[in-house]
Amino acid sequence: MPNLSAENLRVADVMARDVEFIEPHASAQAAAVLMGEIEVGALPVGSADRIVGIVTDRDLLYRVVARGRDPAAVSVQEVASRPVLACSPGDTLRAAMDVMVANYVRRLPVLDGSRRVVGWLTLADIARHLLVNDDALQVSLLTLTEGAGAG
């Protein structure tokens, strides 16, 4: 099996290509509804051609709900996280993970050479990809699973 480590895999191998955006002037409530509908914890703010921020479930919780603000009256652009940190399709997963760790973020938009959003990379996607393709981990999990039935 080929080496599928974070050093060998590229962002393009793991990223989601279908990215849902929310407009900057949309309400925090609309963002929360959309996140719930598509089961995500964050949305890029803007469009594929111009991303101006990222709004996360935590942004909504701490910057709207915890402050007693009306989610229907607060715009996404008021609470979105900035600056937008990003990676490129050709970056290694290790490089993208380093950006995430250094900046305490769990998601990155993937931008092409024209700064257009072409994907979305999450720590969950990275973990799922690396764990599913790790032969040693699979053997360990199988051993644990088989051993669990004995006791």
Short mmCIF file of N, CA and C in Angstrom, two decimals:
data_model
loop_
_atom_site.label_atom_id
_atom_site.label_comp_id
_atom_site.label_asym_id
_atom_site.label_seq_id
_atom_site.Cartn_x
_atom_site.Cartn_y
_atom_site.Cartn_z
N MET A 1 0.84 -1.19 0.00
CA MET A 1 0.00 0.00 0.00
C MET A 1 0.88 1.24 0.00
N PRO A 2 0.53 2.28 -0.76
CA PRO A 2 1.35 3.49 -0.80
C PRO A 2 1.35 4.19 0.55
N ASN A 3 2.39 4.98 0.77
CA ASN A 3 2.52 5.73 2.01
C ASN A 3 1.53 6.89 2.00
N LEU A 4 0.52 6.83 2.86
CA LEU A 4 -0.52 7.85 2.90
C LEU A 4 -0.40 8.69 4.16
N SER A 5 0.79 9.18 4.43
CA SER A 5 1.02 9.99 5.62
C SER A 5 0.72 11.46 5.33
N ALA A 6 0.69 12.25 6.39
CA ALA A 6 0.43 13.69 6.25
C ALA A 6 1.52 14.38 5.44
N GLU A 7 2.71 13.78 5.41
CA GLU A 7 3.80 14.37 4.64
C GLU A 7 3.66 14.06 3.15
N ASN A 8 3.01 12.95 2.82
CA ASN A 8 2.91 12.53 1.43
C ASN A 8 1.60 12.92 0.76
N LEU A 9 0.55 13.04 1.54
CA LEU A 9 -0.75 13.41 0.96
C LEU A 9 -0.84 14.90 0.74
N ARG A 10 -1.56 15.27 -0.28
CA ARG A 10 -1.80 16.68 -0.60
C ARG A 10 -3.20 17.07 -0.14
N VAL A 11 -3.38 18.36 0.09
CA VAL A 11 -4.68 18.88 0.48
C VAL A 11 -5.75 18.45 -0.52
N ALA A 12 -5.42 18.48 -1.81
CA ALA A 12 -6.38 18.10 -2.86
C ALA A 12 -6.87 16.66 -2.71
N ASP A 13 -6.08 15.80 -2.05
CA ASP A 13 -6.47 14.40 -1.87
C ASP A 13 -7.56 14.23 -0.82
N VAL A 14 -7.72 15.21 0.05
CA VAL A 14 -8.59 15.07 1.21
C VAL A 14 -9.72 16.11 1.25
N MET A 15 -9.51 17.26 0.66
CA MET A 15 -10.46 18.37 0.79
C MET A 15 -11.84 18.04 0.22
N ALA A 16 -12.84 18.70 0.78
CA ALA A 16 -14.20 18.64 0.22
C ALA A 16 -14.25 19.66 -0.91
N ARG A 17 -14.83 19.28 -2.01
CA ARG A 17 -14.87 20.18 -3.17
C ARG A 17 -16.18 20.96 -3.27
N ASP A 18 -17.19 20.47 -2.58
CA ASP A 18 -18.49 21.14 -2.59
C ASP A 18 -18.54 22.07 -1.39
N VAL A 19 -18.42 23.36 -1.63
CA VAL A 19 -18.35 24.34 -0.54
C VAL A 19 -19.60 25.21 -0.56
N GLU A 20 -20.26 25.30 0.57
CA GLU A 20 -21.45 26.14 0.73
C GLU A 20 -21.01 27.46 1.37
N PHE A 21 -21.42 28.57 0.79
CA PHE A 21 -21.06 29.90 1.29
C PHE A 21 -22.27 30.58 1.91
N ILE A 22 -22.00 31.60 2.72
CA ILE A 22 -23.07 32.46 3.22
C ILE A 22 -22.67 33.90 2.92
N GLU A 23 -23.66 34.71 2.56
CA GLU A 23 -23.41 36.11 2.22
C GLU A 23 -23.06 36.91 3.48
N PRO A 24 -22.19 37.91 3.37
CA PRO A 24 -21.79 38.70 4.53
C PRO A 24 -22.96 39.38 5.24
N HIS A 25 -23.98 39.78 4.50
CA HIS A 25 -25.10 40.50 5.10
C HIS A 25 -26.19 39.58 5.65
N ALA A 26 -26.02 38.27 5.49
CA ALA A 26 -26.99 37.31 6.05
C ALA A 26 -26.95 37.41 7.57
N SER A 27 -28.04 37.05 8.21
CA SER A 27 -28.10 37.12 9.67
C SER A 27 -27.38 35.93 10.31
N ALA A 28 -27.00 36.13 11.55
CA ALA A 28 -26.40 35.04 12.32
C ALA A 28 -27.39 33.88 12.43
N GLN A 29 -28.66 34.21 12.52
CA GLN A 29 -29.69 33.17 12.58
C GLN A 29 -29.70 32.35 11.30
N ALA A 30 -29.62 33.03 10.15
CA ALA A 30 -29.59 32.32 8.86
C ALA A 30 -28.37 31.41 8.78
N ALA A 31 -27.24 31.87 9.31
CA ALA A 31 -26.03 31.05 9.31
C ALA A 31 -26.24 29.80 10.16
N ALA A 32 -26.83 29.96 11.34
CA ALA A 32 -27.07 28.82 12.22
C ALA A 32 -28.03 27.82 11.58
N VAL A 33 -29.05 28.34 10.92
CA VAL A 33 -30.01 27.45 10.24
C VAL A 33 -29.31 26.67 9.13
N LEU A 34 -28.52 27.36 8.31
CA LEU A 34 -27.82 26.69 7.21
C LEU A 34 -26.83 25.66 7.75
N MET A 35 -26.09 26.01 8.79
CA MET A 35 -25.16 25.05 9.39
C MET A 35 -25.89 23.79 9.84
N GLY A 36 -27.05 23.97 10.45
CA GLY A 36 -27.84 22.83 10.89
C GLY A 36 -28.35 21.99 9.74
N GLU A 37 -28.79 22.66 8.68
CA GLU A 37 -29.33 21.95 7.52
C GLU A 37 -28.29 21.09 6.83
N ILE A 38 -27.07 21.63 6.70
CA ILE A 38 -26.04 20.88 5.98
C ILE A 38 -25.04 20.19 6.92
N GLU A 39 -25.32 20.29 8.22
CA GLU A 39 -24.54 19.60 9.25
C GLU A 39 -23.05 19.93 9.21
N VAL A 40 -22.75 21.23 9.29
CA VAL A 40 -21.36 21.70 9.35
C VAL A 40 -21.22 22.64 10.54
N GLY A 41 -19.99 22.87 10.96
CA GLY A 41 -19.73 23.76 12.07
C GLY A 41 -19.17 25.10 11.66
N ALA A 42 -19.04 25.33 10.36
CA ALA A 42 -18.50 26.60 9.88
C ALA A 42 -18.89 26.82 8.43
N LEU A 43 -18.94 28.10 8.07
CA LEU A 43 -19.23 28.47 6.68
C LEU A 43 -18.29 29.58 6.24
N PRO A 44 -17.76 29.49 5.03
CA PRO A 44 -17.01 30.62 4.50
C PRO A 44 -18.00 31.74 4.18
N VAL A 45 -17.59 32.96 4.45
CA VAL A 45 -18.43 34.13 4.23
C VAL A 45 -17.99 34.80 2.94
N GLY A 46 -18.93 34.99 2.02
CA GLY A 46 -18.64 35.62 0.73
C GLY A 46 -19.01 34.69 -0.39
N SER A 47 -18.07 34.55 -1.33
CA SER A 47 -18.29 33.69 -2.49
C SER A 47 -16.98 33.02 -2.86
N ALA A 48 -17.03 32.13 -3.84
CA ALA A 48 -15.81 31.44 -4.26
C ALA A 48 -14.77 32.44 -4.77
N ASP A 49 -15.24 33.53 -5.35
CA ASP A 49 -14.31 34.54 -5.88
C ASP A 49 -13.77 35.48 -4.81
N ARG A 50 -14.51 35.62 -3.72
CA ARG A 50 -14.07 36.57 -2.68
C ARG A 50 -14.56 36.13 -1.30
N ILE A 51 -13.69 35.47 -0.58
CA ILE A 51 -14.02 35.06 0.78
C ILE A 51 -13.56 36.16 1.73
N VAL A 52 -14.46 36.61 2.60
CA VAL A 52 -14.16 37.75 3.47
C VAL A 52 -14.08 37.37 4.95
N GLY A 53 -14.39 36.13 5.26
CA GLY A 53 -14.34 35.68 6.64
C GLY A 53 -14.83 34.25 6.72
N ILE A 54 -14.81 33.72 7.93
CA ILE A 54 -15.35 32.39 8.20
C ILE A 54 -16.18 32.52 9.47
N VAL A 55 -17.42 32.06 9.40
CA VAL A 55 -18.27 32.09 10.60
C VAL A 55 -18.40 30.66 11.11
N THR A 56 -18.12 30.50 12.39
CA THR A 56 -18.16 29.17 13.00
C THR A 56 -19.29 29.10 14.02
N ASP A 57 -19.62 27.88 14.41
CA ASP A 57 -20.62 27.71 15.46
C ASP A 57 -20.17 28.40 16.74
N ARG A 58 -18.88 28.40 16.99
CA ARG A 58 -18.34 29.09 18.18
C ARG A 58 -18.48 30.60 18.07
N ASP A 59 -18.28 31.15 16.87
CA ASP A 59 -18.50 32.59 16.67
C ASP A 59 -19.94 32.95 17.03
N LEU A 60 -20.88 32.14 16.57
CA LEU A 60 -22.30 32.40 16.84
C LEU A 60 -22.59 32.27 18.34
N LEU A 61 -22.01 31.27 18.96
CA LEU A 61 -22.25 31.04 20.38
C LEU A 61 -21.68 32.18 21.23
N TYR A 62 -20.40 32.50 21.04
CA TYR A 62 -19.74 33.47 21.91
C TYR A 62 -19.99 34.92 21.53
N ARG A 63 -20.13 35.21 20.25
CA ARG A 63 -20.27 36.60 19.82
C ARG A 63 -21.72 37.05 19.64
N VAL A 64 -22.63 36.10 19.68
CA VAL A 64 -24.05 36.45 19.55
C VAL A 64 -24.83 35.98 20.78
N VAL A 65 -24.96 34.68 20.94
CA VAL A 65 -25.79 34.12 22.00
C VAL A 65 -25.30 34.53 23.39
N ALA A 66 -24.02 34.34 23.68
CA ALA A 66 -23.49 34.63 25.01
C ALA A 66 -23.59 36.11 25.37
N ARG A 67 -23.65 36.96 24.37
CA ARG A 67 -23.75 38.40 24.62
C ARG A 67 -25.19 38.89 24.59
N GLY A 68 -26.13 37.96 24.46
CA GLY A 68 -27.54 38.34 24.47
C GLY A 68 -27.99 39.12 23.25
N ARG A 69 -27.27 38.98 22.16
CA ARG A 69 -27.63 39.71 20.93
C ARG A 69 -28.70 38.93 20.17
N ASP A 70 -29.49 39.64 19.39
CA ASP A 70 -30.56 39.04 18.60
C ASP A 70 -29.95 38.42 17.34
N PRO A 71 -29.95 37.10 17.20
CA PRO A 71 -29.36 36.45 16.02
C PRO A 71 -29.98 36.90 14.70
N ALA A 72 -31.23 37.31 14.73
CA ALA A 72 -31.88 37.77 13.50
C ALA A 72 -31.43 39.17 13.11
N ALA A 73 -30.85 39.91 14.07
CA ALA A 73 -30.45 41.30 13.81
C ALA A 73 -28.95 41.47 13.62
N VAL A 74 -28.18 40.44 13.89
CA VAL A 74 -26.72 40.51 13.77
C VAL A 74 -26.31 39.91 12.44
N SER A 75 -25.48 40.64 11.68
CA SER A 75 -25.03 40.10 10.39
C SER A 75 -23.82 39.19 10.59
N VAL A 76 -23.69 38.26 9.68
CA VAL A 76 -22.57 37.33 9.71
C VAL A 76 -21.24 38.08 9.67
N GLN A 77 -21.16 39.13 8.87
CA GLN A 77 -19.88 39.85 8.76
C GLN A 77 -19.47 40.50 10.08
N GLU A 78 -20.41 40.76 10.97
CA GLU A 78 -20.09 41.35 12.28
C GLU A 78 -19.38 40.35 13.20
N VAL A 79 -19.65 39.08 13.01
CA VAL A 79 -19.13 38.07 13.95
C VAL A 79 -18.17 37.07 13.32
N ALA A 80 -17.96 37.15 12.02
CA ALA A 80 -17.08 36.20 11.33
C ALA A 80 -15.64 36.36 11.78
N SER A 81 -14.92 35.27 11.77
CA SER A 81 -13.50 35.28 12.11
C SER A 81 -12.68 35.80 10.94
N ARG A 82 -11.70 36.62 11.26
CA ARG A 82 -10.77 37.17 10.29
C ARG A 82 -9.40 37.29 10.98
N PRO A 83 -8.32 37.33 10.25
CA PRO A 83 -8.21 37.19 8.80
C PRO A 83 -8.48 35.75 8.38
N VAL A 84 -8.72 35.59 7.10
CA VAL A 84 -8.98 34.26 6.57
C VAL A 84 -7.64 33.56 6.33
N LEU A 85 -7.43 32.49 7.06
CA LEU A 85 -6.25 31.65 6.85
C LEU A 85 -6.64 30.61 5.82
N ALA A 86 -5.72 30.23 4.96
CA ALA A 86 -6.07 29.30 3.88
C ALA A 86 -4.88 28.41 3.54
N CYS A 87 -5.16 27.42 2.72
CA CYS A 87 -4.12 26.56 2.18
C CYS A 87 -4.38 26.39 0.69
N SER A 88 -3.49 25.69 0.01
CA SER A 88 -3.61 25.47 -1.43
C SER A 88 -3.76 23.98 -1.70
N PRO A 89 -4.36 23.61 -2.83
CA PRO A 89 -4.55 22.19 -3.15
C PRO A 89 -3.25 21.39 -3.16
N GLY A 90 -2.15 22.01 -3.54
CA GLY A 90 -0.87 21.31 -3.63
C GLY A 90 -0.10 21.23 -2.33
N ASP A 91 -0.56 21.91 -1.29
CA ASP A 91 0.11 21.85 0.01
C ASP A 91 0.02 20.43 0.57
N THR A 92 1.01 20.04 1.35
CA THR A 92 0.92 18.76 2.05
C THR A 92 -0.08 18.89 3.19
N LEU A 93 -0.64 17.76 3.59
CA LEU A 93 -1.53 17.79 4.76
C LEU A 93 -0.77 18.27 5.98
N ARG A 94 0.50 17.90 6.09
CA ARG A 94 1.31 18.34 7.23
C ARG A 94 1.37 19.87 7.27
N ALA A 95 1.60 20.52 6.14
CA ALA A 95 1.68 21.98 6.10
C ALA A 95 0.34 22.60 6.52
N ALA A 96 -0.75 22.04 6.01
CA ALA A 96 -2.08 22.56 6.37
C ALA A 96 -2.35 22.36 7.86
N MET A 97 -1.98 21.19 8.38
CA MET A 97 -2.18 20.92 9.80
C MET A 97 -1.34 21.86 10.66
N ASP A 98 -0.14 22.18 10.20
CA ASP A 98 0.71 23.12 10.93
C ASP A 98 0.05 24.49 11.04
N VAL A 99 -0.58 24.94 9.95
CA VAL A 99 -1.31 26.22 9.96
C VAL A 99 -2.46 26.15 10.96
N MET A 100 -3.19 25.04 10.93
CA MET A 100 -4.33 24.87 11.84
C MET A 100 -3.88 24.91 13.30
N VAL A 101 -2.84 24.15 13.61
CA VAL A 101 -2.35 24.07 14.99
C VAL A 101 -1.81 25.42 15.46
N ALA A 102 -1.02 26.07 14.63
CA ALA A 102 -0.41 27.34 15.01
C ALA A 102 -1.44 28.44 15.25
N ASN A 103 -2.60 28.32 14.59
CA ASN A 103 -3.61 29.37 14.67
C ASN A 103 -4.89 28.93 15.38
N TYR A 104 -4.88 27.74 15.96
CA TYR A 104 -6.03 27.23 16.71
C TYR A 104 -7.32 27.22 15.88
N VAL A 105 -7.22 26.75 14.64
CA VAL A 105 -8.40 26.63 13.79
C VAL A 105 -8.57 25.17 13.36
N ARG A 106 -9.80 24.81 13.07
CA ARG A 106 -10.10 23.42 12.69
C ARG A 106 -10.49 23.28 11.24
N ARG A 107 -10.57 24.41 10.53
CA ARG A 107 -11.01 24.38 9.14
C ARG A 107 -10.24 25.43 8.34
N LEU A 108 -9.97 25.09 7.09
CA LEU A 108 -9.29 26.04 6.20
C LEU A 108 -9.95 26.00 4.83
N PRO A 109 -10.20 27.18 4.25
CA PRO A 109 -10.60 27.18 2.85
C PRO A 109 -9.37 26.83 2.02
N VAL A 110 -9.61 26.21 0.88
CA VAL A 110 -8.52 25.85 -0.03
C VAL A 110 -8.62 26.79 -1.22
N LEU A 111 -7.56 27.58 -1.43
CA LEU A 111 -7.56 28.58 -2.50
C LEU A 111 -6.60 28.18 -3.61
N ASP A 112 -7.04 28.41 -4.85
CA ASP A 112 -6.15 28.15 -5.98
C ASP A 112 -5.23 29.36 -6.19
N GLY A 113 -4.44 29.34 -7.25
CA GLY A 113 -3.49 30.40 -7.53
C GLY A 113 -4.12 31.76 -7.76
N SER A 114 -5.40 31.78 -8.12
CA SER A 114 -6.13 33.04 -8.33
C SER A 114 -6.86 33.48 -7.07
N ARG A 115 -6.61 32.80 -5.96
CA ARG A 115 -7.25 33.08 -4.67
C ARG A 115 -8.74 32.76 -4.68
N ARG A 116 -9.14 31.86 -5.57
CA ARG A 116 -10.53 31.40 -5.66
C ARG A 116 -10.69 30.16 -4.77
N VAL A 117 -11.79 30.08 -4.03
CA VAL A 117 -12.05 28.94 -3.16
C VAL A 117 -12.39 27.73 -4.02
N VAL A 118 -11.59 26.68 -3.88
CA VAL A 118 -11.82 25.45 -4.64
C VAL A 118 -12.11 24.25 -3.74
N GLY A 119 -12.05 24.48 -2.42
CA GLY A 119 -12.31 23.39 -1.50
C GLY A 119 -12.34 23.86 -0.07
N TRP A 120 -12.54 22.89 0.82
CA TRP A 120 -12.67 23.15 2.25
C TRP A 120 -12.01 21.99 2.96
N LEU A 121 -11.09 22.27 3.86
CA LEU A 121 -10.34 21.23 4.57
C LEU A 121 -10.64 21.33 6.06
N THR A 122 -11.03 20.21 6.66
CA THR A 122 -11.32 20.19 8.09
C THR A 122 -10.43 19.18 8.80
N LEU A 123 -10.19 19.42 10.08
CA LEU A 123 -9.42 18.45 10.86
C LEU A 123 -10.13 17.11 10.88
N ALA A 124 -11.44 17.12 10.92
CA ALA A 124 -12.19 15.86 10.91
C ALA A 124 -11.93 15.07 9.63
N ASP A 125 -11.90 15.76 8.49
CA ASP A 125 -11.62 15.08 7.22
C ASP A 125 -10.20 14.52 7.21
N ILE A 126 -9.26 15.30 7.73
CA ILE A 126 -7.87 14.84 7.78
C ILE A 126 -7.76 13.60 8.66
N ALA A 127 -8.32 13.68 9.85
CA ALA A 127 -8.24 12.55 10.78
C ALA A 127 -8.90 11.31 10.19
N ARG A 128 -10.08 11.48 9.63
CA ARG A 128 -10.79 10.35 9.04
C ARG A 128 -9.96 9.72 7.92
N HIS A 129 -9.37 10.54 7.07
CA HIS A 129 -8.58 10.04 5.95
C HIS A 129 -7.33 9.30 6.44
N LEU A 130 -6.62 9.91 7.37
CA LEU A 130 -5.39 9.29 7.86
C LEU A 130 -5.68 8.02 8.65
N LEU A 131 -6.74 8.02 9.45
CA LEU A 131 -7.06 6.85 10.25
C LEU A 131 -7.55 5.69 9.40
N VAL A 132 -8.39 5.98 8.44
CA VAL A 132 -8.94 4.93 7.58
C VAL A 132 -7.84 4.28 6.74
N ASN A 133 -6.84 5.05 6.38
CA ASN A 133 -5.78 4.54 5.51
C ASN A 133 -4.52 4.13 6.25
N ASP A 134 -4.58 4.01 7.57
CA ASP A 134 -3.43 3.62 8.36
C ASP A 134 -3.53 2.12 8.67
N ASP A 135 -2.72 1.32 7.97
CA ASP A 135 -2.77 -0.13 8.13
C ASP A 135 -2.50 -0.57 9.57
N ALA A 136 -1.50 0.03 10.21
CA ALA A 136 -1.17 -0.35 11.58
C ALA A 136 -2.34 -0.05 12.51
N LEU A 137 -2.98 1.09 12.31
CA LEU A 137 -4.13 1.43 13.14
C LEU A 137 -5.27 0.46 12.89
N GLN A 138 -5.48 0.09 11.65
CA GLN A 138 -6.55 -0.85 11.32
C GLN A 138 -6.32 -2.20 12.00
N VAL A 139 -5.08 -2.67 12.00
CA VAL A 139 -4.76 -3.93 12.67
C VAL A 139 -5.00 -3.80 14.17
N SER A 140 -4.58 -2.68 14.75
CA SER A 140 -4.80 -2.46 16.19
C SER A 140 -6.28 -2.44 16.53
N LEU A 141 -7.06 -1.74 15.71
CA LEU A 141 -8.50 -1.67 15.95
C LEU A 141 -9.14 -3.05 15.82
N LEU A 142 -8.71 -3.80 14.82
CA LEU A 142 -9.25 -5.15 14.63
C LEU A 142 -8.91 -6.03 15.83
N THR A 143 -7.68 -5.93 16.31
CA THR A 143 -7.25 -6.71 17.48
C THR A 143 -8.08 -6.32 18.70
N LEU A 144 -8.27 -5.02 18.91
CA LEU A 144 -9.08 -4.56 20.04
C LEU A 144 -10.51 -5.05 19.92
N THR A 145 -11.06 -4.98 18.73
CA THR A 145 -12.44 -5.40 18.50
C THR A 145 -12.60 -6.89 18.76
N GLU A 146 -11.66 -7.69 18.25
CA GLU A 146 -11.73 -9.14 18.46
C GLU A 146 -11.53 -9.48 19.93
N GLY A 147 -10.64 -8.76 20.59
CA GLY A 147 -10.37 -9.00 22.00
C GLY A 147 -11.52 -8.59 22.90
N ALA A 148 -12.31 -7.62 22.47
CA ALA A 148 -13.42 -7.12 23.28
C ALA A 148 -14.48 -8.19 23.49
N GLY A 149 -14.64 -9.09 22.53
CA GLY A 149 -15.64 -10.13 22.64
C GLY A 149 -15.25 -11.22 23.63
N ALA A 150 -13.98 -11.31 23.95
CA ALA A 150 -13.50 -12.38 24.83
C ALA A 150 -13.76 -12.08 26.31
N GLY A 151 -13.90 -10.81 26.67
CA GLY A 151 -14.01 -10.50 28.08
C GLY A 151 -15.25 -9.86 28.40
#
